[in-house]
């Protein structure tokens, strides 16, 4: 699954320098979010090299805009994103967005998701409309950070949710079954889930010398508990993967 910068979203001008700066900050914030550890299915953000000397507002080029970012690291990241992102293979499918041929749209429609600069209202939603061989299509799209959550399952993000069945202490349920405890605070449990590993279809976490197992509640939402009964061989396998 590839995340690709929307080429067509760079073909429109903003009404003002301020609007352009805000839009590029927004684009960078989305990309920062995508490169966090918890976004498991995103290893790279792809793009055709963007010409930083094109105007994004009247008499205002991208290269000038970048220099107005106060944070030096943000300037470096943005330039890297625009000029040095890995390229993607062009799809055989011809996809048009706003009647413009989009290489990024074709690649994302085939296997991925777009990240769009909000230079036009057509890029504001979680899907971008287009055409492929005279057929109306929609392509998954990220133009606000909130869209990351909308597409979270596709992006491989896991969300932790406390389940009252697993409290701070283990107890015996009706029928004699033991309900294991979840002794982690929710923010810590989320971090352990973010770094969990999958072995034979099960998710395991390792934290403070303890082992945790996470079960799917629905879609990409999970609950978890401390597992004291894992076989020795499985514990070794979990620790070995955590070392890498």
mmCIF file of N, CA and C in Angstrom, residues 2-12 14 24 27 30-31 34 45-51 54 62 81-82 85 88 95-98 100-109 112-130 139-143:
data_model
loop_
_atom_site.group_PDB
_atom_site.id
_atom_site.type_symbol
_atom_site.label_atom_id
_atom_site.label_comp_id
_atom_site.label_asym_id
_atom_site.label_seq_id
_atom_site.Cartn_x
_atom_site.Cartn_y
_atom_site.Cartn_z
ATOM 1 N N UNK A 2 0.677 2.104 -0.996
ATOM 2 C CA UNK A 2 1.535 3.285 -1.144
ATOM 3 C C UNK A 2 0.782 4.576 -0.820
ATOM 4 N N UNK A 3 1.464 5.474 -0.126
ATOM 5 C CA UNK A 3 0.957 6.822 0.119
ATOM 6 C C UNK A 3 1.677 7.746 -0.850
ATOM 7 N N UNK A 4 0.908 8.495 -1.650
ATOM 8 C CA UNK A 4 1.484 9.256 -2.762
ATOM 9 C C UNK A 4 1.003 10.704 -2.712
ATOM 10 N N UNK A 5 1.948 11.635 -2.837
ATOM 11 C CA UNK A 5 1.596 13.053 -2.892
ATOM 12 C C UNK A 5 0.826 13.334 -4.181
ATOM 13 N N UNK A 6 -0.295 14.005 -4.042
ATOM 14 C CA UNK A 6 -1.182 14.290 -5.174
ATOM 15 C C UNK A 6 -0.573 15.361 -6.086
ATOM 16 N N UNK A 7 -0.145 14.947 -7.273
ATOM 17 C CA UNK A 7 0.495 15.873 -8.213
ATOM 18 C C UNK A 7 -0.433 17.000 -8.660
ATOM 19 N N UNK A 8 -1.701 16.689 -8.883
ATOM 20 C CA UNK A 8 -2.644 17.692 -9.402
ATOM 21 C C UNK A 8 -2.921 18.790 -8.374
ATOM 22 N N UNK A 9 -2.782 18.458 -7.095
ATOM 23 C CA UNK A 9 -3.071 19.466 -6.066
ATOM 24 C C UNK A 9 -2.041 20.595 -6.036
ATOM 25 N N UNK A 10 -0.958 20.464 -6.801
ATOM 26 C CA UNK A 10 0.048 21.521 -6.896
ATOM 27 C C UNK A 10 -0.160 22.413 -8.133
ATOM 28 N N UNK A 11 -1.247 22.160 -8.856
ATOM 29 C CA UNK A 11 -1.483 22.910 -10.086
ATOM 30 C C UNK A 11 -2.425 24.089 -9.921
ATOM 31 N N UNK A 12 -2.771 24.431 -8.688
ATOM 32 C CA UNK A 12 -3.678 25.550 -8.434
ATOM 33 C C UNK A 12 -2.984 26.559 -7.532
ATOM 34 N N UNK A 14 -3.053 29.666 -4.632
ATOM 35 C CA UNK A 14 -3.813 30.118 -3.471
ATOM 36 C C UNK A 14 -4.119 31.608 -3.602
ATOM 37 N N UNK A 24 0.518 24.309 3.306
ATOM 38 C CA UNK A 24 1.748 23.515 3.325
ATOM 39 C C UNK A 24 2.074 23.017 4.735
ATOM 40 N N UNK A 27 -0.111 20.021 5.075
ATOM 41 C CA UNK A 27 0.447 18.892 4.334
ATOM 42 C C UNK A 27 1.573 18.229 5.121
ATOM 43 N N UNK A 30 0.315 16.186 8.148
ATOM 44 C CA UNK A 30 -0.221 14.882 7.747
ATOM 45 C C UNK A 30 0.927 13.900 7.548
ATOM 46 N N UNK A 31 1.965 14.332 6.848
ATOM 47 C CA UNK A 31 3.092 13.436 6.557
ATOM 48 C C UNK A 31 3.849 13.048 7.820
ATOM 49 N N UNK A 34 1.860 10.324 9.375
ATOM 50 C CA UNK A 34 1.975 9.062 8.639
ATOM 51 C C UNK A 34 3.282 8.331 8.915
ATOM 52 N N UNK A 45 6.710 7.791 1.850
ATOM 53 C CA UNK A 45 5.746 8.644 1.168
ATOM 54 C C UNK A 45 6.328 8.944 -0.203
ATOM 55 N N UNK A 46 5.571 8.620 -1.238
ATOM 56 C CA UNK A 46 6.072 8.699 -2.614
ATOM 57 C C UNK A 46 5.611 9.986 -3.288
ATOM 58 N N UNK A 47 6.424 10.444 -4.224
ATOM 59 C CA UNK A 47 6.049 11.642 -4.985
ATOM 60 C C UNK A 47 6.929 11.764 -6.214
ATOM 61 N N UNK A 48 6.366 12.346 -7.272
ATOM 62 C CA UNK A 48 7.214 12.860 -8.343
ATOM 63 C C UNK A 48 7.885 14.115 -7.797
ATOM 64 N N UNK A 49 9.081 14.384 -8.222
ATOM 65 C CA UNK A 49 9.778 15.574 -7.741
ATOM 66 C C UNK A 49 8.960 16.819 -8.058
ATOM 67 N N UNK A 50 8.685 17.611 -7.018
ATOM 68 C CA UNK A 50 7.903 18.837 -7.165
ATOM 69 C C UNK A 50 8.840 20.007 -7.471
ATOM 70 N N UNK A 51 8.492 20.793 -8.468
ATOM 71 C CA UNK A 51 9.277 21.974 -8.821
ATOM 72 C C UNK A 51 9.045 23.059 -7.767
ATOM 73 N N UNK A 54 7.797 26.809 -8.761
ATOM 74 C CA UNK A 54 6.483 27.185 -9.289
ATOM 75 C C UNK A 54 5.790 28.104 -8.286
ATOM 76 N N UNK A 62 7.187 28.264 -4.152
ATOM 77 C CA UNK A 62 7.291 27.304 -3.051
ATOM 78 C C UNK A 62 8.574 27.508 -2.258
ATOM 79 N N UNK A 81 10.527 16.178 1.369
ATOM 80 C CA UNK A 81 9.268 15.593 0.904
ATOM 81 C C UNK A 81 8.988 15.968 -0.548
ATOM 82 N N UNK A 82 9.227 17.225 -0.889
ATOM 83 C CA UNK A 82 8.899 17.724 -2.224
ATOM 84 C C UNK A 82 9.937 17.323 -3.276
ATOM 85 N N UNK A 85 11.558 12.648 -2.262
ATOM 86 C CA UNK A 85 10.741 11.470 -1.960
ATOM 87 C C UNK A 85 10.972 10.398 -3.015
ATOM 88 N N UNK A 88 7.398 6.584 -7.767
ATOM 89 C CA UNK A 88 6.534 5.412 -7.870
ATOM 90 C C UNK A 88 6.401 5.020 -9.338
ATOM 91 N N UNK A 95 -5.803 7.898 -15.115
ATOM 92 C CA UNK A 95 -6.758 8.508 -14.187
ATOM 93 C C UNK A 95 -6.704 10.019 -14.341
ATOM 94 N N UNK A 96 -7.881 10.623 -14.408
ATOM 95 C CA UNK A 96 -7.989 12.079 -14.549
ATOM 96 C C UNK A 96 -8.668 12.652 -13.319
ATOM 97 N N UNK A 97 -8.078 13.712 -12.788
ATOM 98 C CA UNK A 97 -8.664 14.458 -11.675
ATOM 99 C C UNK A 97 -8.893 15.877 -12.159
ATOM 100 N N UNK A 98 -10.134 16.314 -12.088
ATOM 101 C CA UNK A 98 -10.502 17.637 -12.612
ATOM 102 C C UNK A 98 -10.051 17.778 -14.074
ATOM 103 N N UNK A 100 -7.592 16.549 -15.533
ATOM 104 C CA UNK A 100 -6.138 16.579 -15.708
ATOM 105 C C UNK A 100 -5.589 15.179 -15.461
ATOM 106 N N UNK A 101 -4.716 14.724 -16.350
ATOM 107 C CA UNK A 101 -4.112 13.402 -16.191
ATOM 108 C C UNK A 101 -3.238 13.392 -14.938
ATOM 109 N N UNK A 102 -3.483 12.439 -14.048
ATOM 110 C CA UNK A 102 -2.770 12.370 -12.773
ATOM 111 C C UNK A 102 -2.030 11.050 -12.638
ATOM 112 N N UNK A 103 -0.711 11.113 -12.702
ATOM 113 C CA UNK A 103 0.104 9.910 -12.478
ATOM 114 C C UNK A 103 -0.084 9.408 -11.047
ATOM 115 N N UNK A 104 -0.111 10.347 -10.111
ATOM 116 C CA UNK A 104 -0.295 9.966 -8.709
ATOM 117 C C UNK A 104 -1.669 9.337 -8.501
ATOM 118 N N UNK A 105 -2.681 9.917 -9.136
ATOM 119 C CA UNK A 105 -4.032 9.370 -9.025
ATOM 120 C C UNK A 105 -4.106 7.950 -9.553
ATOM 121 N N UNK A 106 -3.458 7.692 -10.683
ATOM 122 C CA UNK A 106 -3.453 6.352 -11.248
ATOM 123 C C UNK A 106 -2.789 5.351 -10.324
ATOM 124 N N UNK A 107 -1.651 5.741 -9.742
ATOM 125 C CA UNK A 107 -0.926 4.846 -8.845
ATOM 126 C C UNK A 107 -1.692 4.617 -7.543
ATOM 127 N N UNK A 108 -2.305 5.666 -7.019
ATOM 128 C CA UNK A 108 -3.048 5.534 -5.767
ATOM 129 C C UNK A 108 -4.336 4.746 -5.949
ATOM 130 N N UNK A 109 -4.991 4.933 -7.087
ATOM 131 C CA UNK A 109 -6.230 4.199 -7.357
ATOM 132 C C UNK A 109 -5.934 2.707 -7.471
ATOM 133 N N UNK A 112 -3.213 2.317 -3.215
ATOM 134 C CA UNK A 112 -2.698 3.319 -2.302
ATOM 135 C C UNK A 112 -3.697 4.361 -1.868
ATOM 136 N N UNK A 113 -3.141 5.508 -1.502
ATOM 137 C CA UNK A 113 -3.920 6.612 -0.968
ATOM 138 C C UNK A 113 -3.181 7.908 -1.285
ATOM 139 N N UNK A 114 -3.911 8.956 -1.579
ATOM 140 C CA UNK A 114 -3.308 10.249 -1.907
ATOM 141 C C UNK A 114 -3.143 11.117 -0.660
ATOM 142 N N UNK A 115 -2.122 11.971 -0.688
ATOM 143 C CA UNK A 115 -2.006 13.070 0.266
ATOM 144 C C UNK A 115 -2.099 14.349 -0.554
ATOM 145 N N UNK A 116 -3.084 15.174 -0.258
ATOM 146 C CA UNK A 116 -3.366 16.336 -1.108
ATOM 147 C C UNK A 116 -3.137 17.657 -0.400
ATOM 148 N N UNK A 117 -2.560 18.582 -1.141
ATOM 149 C CA UNK A 117 -2.498 19.977 -0.738
ATOM 150 C C UNK A 117 -3.886 20.568 -0.979
ATOM 151 N N UNK A 118 -4.435 21.277 0.006
ATOM 152 C CA UNK A 118 -5.798 21.799 -0.174
ATOM 153 C C UNK A 118 -5.729 23.111 -0.951
ATOM 154 N N UNK A 119 -5.474 22.986 -2.223
ATOM 155 C CA UNK A 119 -5.381 24.139 -3.117
ATOM 156 C C UNK A 119 -6.693 24.392 -3.846
ATOM 157 N N UNK A 120 -7.630 23.469 -3.673
ATOM 158 C CA UNK A 120 -8.920 23.547 -4.353
ATOM 159 C C UNK A 120 -9.921 22.747 -3.518
ATOM 160 N N UNK A 121 -11.173 23.126 -3.570
ATOM 161 C CA UNK A 121 -12.198 22.438 -2.765
ATOM 162 C C UNK A 121 -12.321 20.963 -3.130
ATOM 163 N N UNK A 122 -11.902 20.583 -4.327
ATOM 164 C CA UNK A 122 -12.044 19.186 -4.743
ATOM 165 C C UNK A 122 -11.123 18.263 -3.952
ATOM 166 N N UNK A 123 -10.169 18.838 -3.205
ATOM 167 C CA UNK A 123 -9.241 18.009 -2.431
ATOM 168 C C UNK A 123 -9.544 18.007 -0.942
ATOM 169 N N UNK A 124 -10.665 18.597 -0.532
ATOM 170 C CA UNK A 124 -10.934 18.778 0.895
ATOM 171 C C UNK A 124 -11.447 17.532 1.602
ATOM 172 N N UNK A 125 -11.978 16.572 0.868
ATOM 173 C CA UNK A 125 -12.640 15.435 1.495
ATOM 174 C C UNK A 125 -11.738 14.207 1.578
ATOM 175 N N UNK A 126 -12.250 13.169 2.270
ATOM 176 C CA UNK A 126 -11.457 11.950 2.470
ATOM 177 C C UNK A 126 -11.385 11.074 1.228
ATOM 178 N N UNK A 127 -12.069 11.496 0.175
ATOM 179 C CA UNK A 127 -11.951 10.846 -1.126
ATOM 180 C C UNK A 127 -11.891 11.914 -2.213
ATOM 181 N N UNK A 128 -11.107 11.642 -3.251
ATOM 182 C CA UNK A 128 -11.009 12.549 -4.400
ATOM 183 C C UNK A 128 -11.715 11.886 -5.578
ATOM 184 N N UNK A 129 -12.578 12.639 -6.231
ATOM 185 C CA UNK A 129 -13.291 12.115 -7.396
ATOM 186 C C UNK A 129 -12.435 12.236 -8.639
ATOM 187 N N UNK A 130 -12.607 11.280 -9.539
ATOM 188 C CA UNK A 130 -11.871 11.305 -10.789
ATOM 189 C C UNK A 130 -12.536 10.424 -11.819
ATOM 190 N N UNK A 139 -10.875 8.043 -5.088
ATOM 191 C CA UNK A 139 -9.578 7.617 -4.578
ATOM 192 C C UNK A 139 -9.461 8.070 -3.131
ATOM 193 N N UNK A 140 -9.032 7.178 -2.245
ATOM 194 C CA UNK A 140 -8.849 7.544 -0.849
ATOM 195 C C UNK A 140 -7.861 8.705 -0.750
ATOM 196 N N UNK A 141 -8.149 9.630 0.164
ATOM 197 C CA UNK A 141 -7.396 10.885 0.194
ATOM 198 C C UNK A 141 -7.191 11.363 1.626
ATOM 199 N N UNK A 142 -6.022 11.953 1.868
ATOM 200 C CA UNK A 142 -5.703 12.590 3.137
ATOM 201 C C UNK A 142 -5.414 14.058 2.870
ATOM 202 N N UNK A 143 -6.273 14.929 3.343
ATOM 203 C CA UNK A 143 -6.000 16.358 3.194
ATOM 204 C C UNK A 143 -6.088 17.096 4.526
#
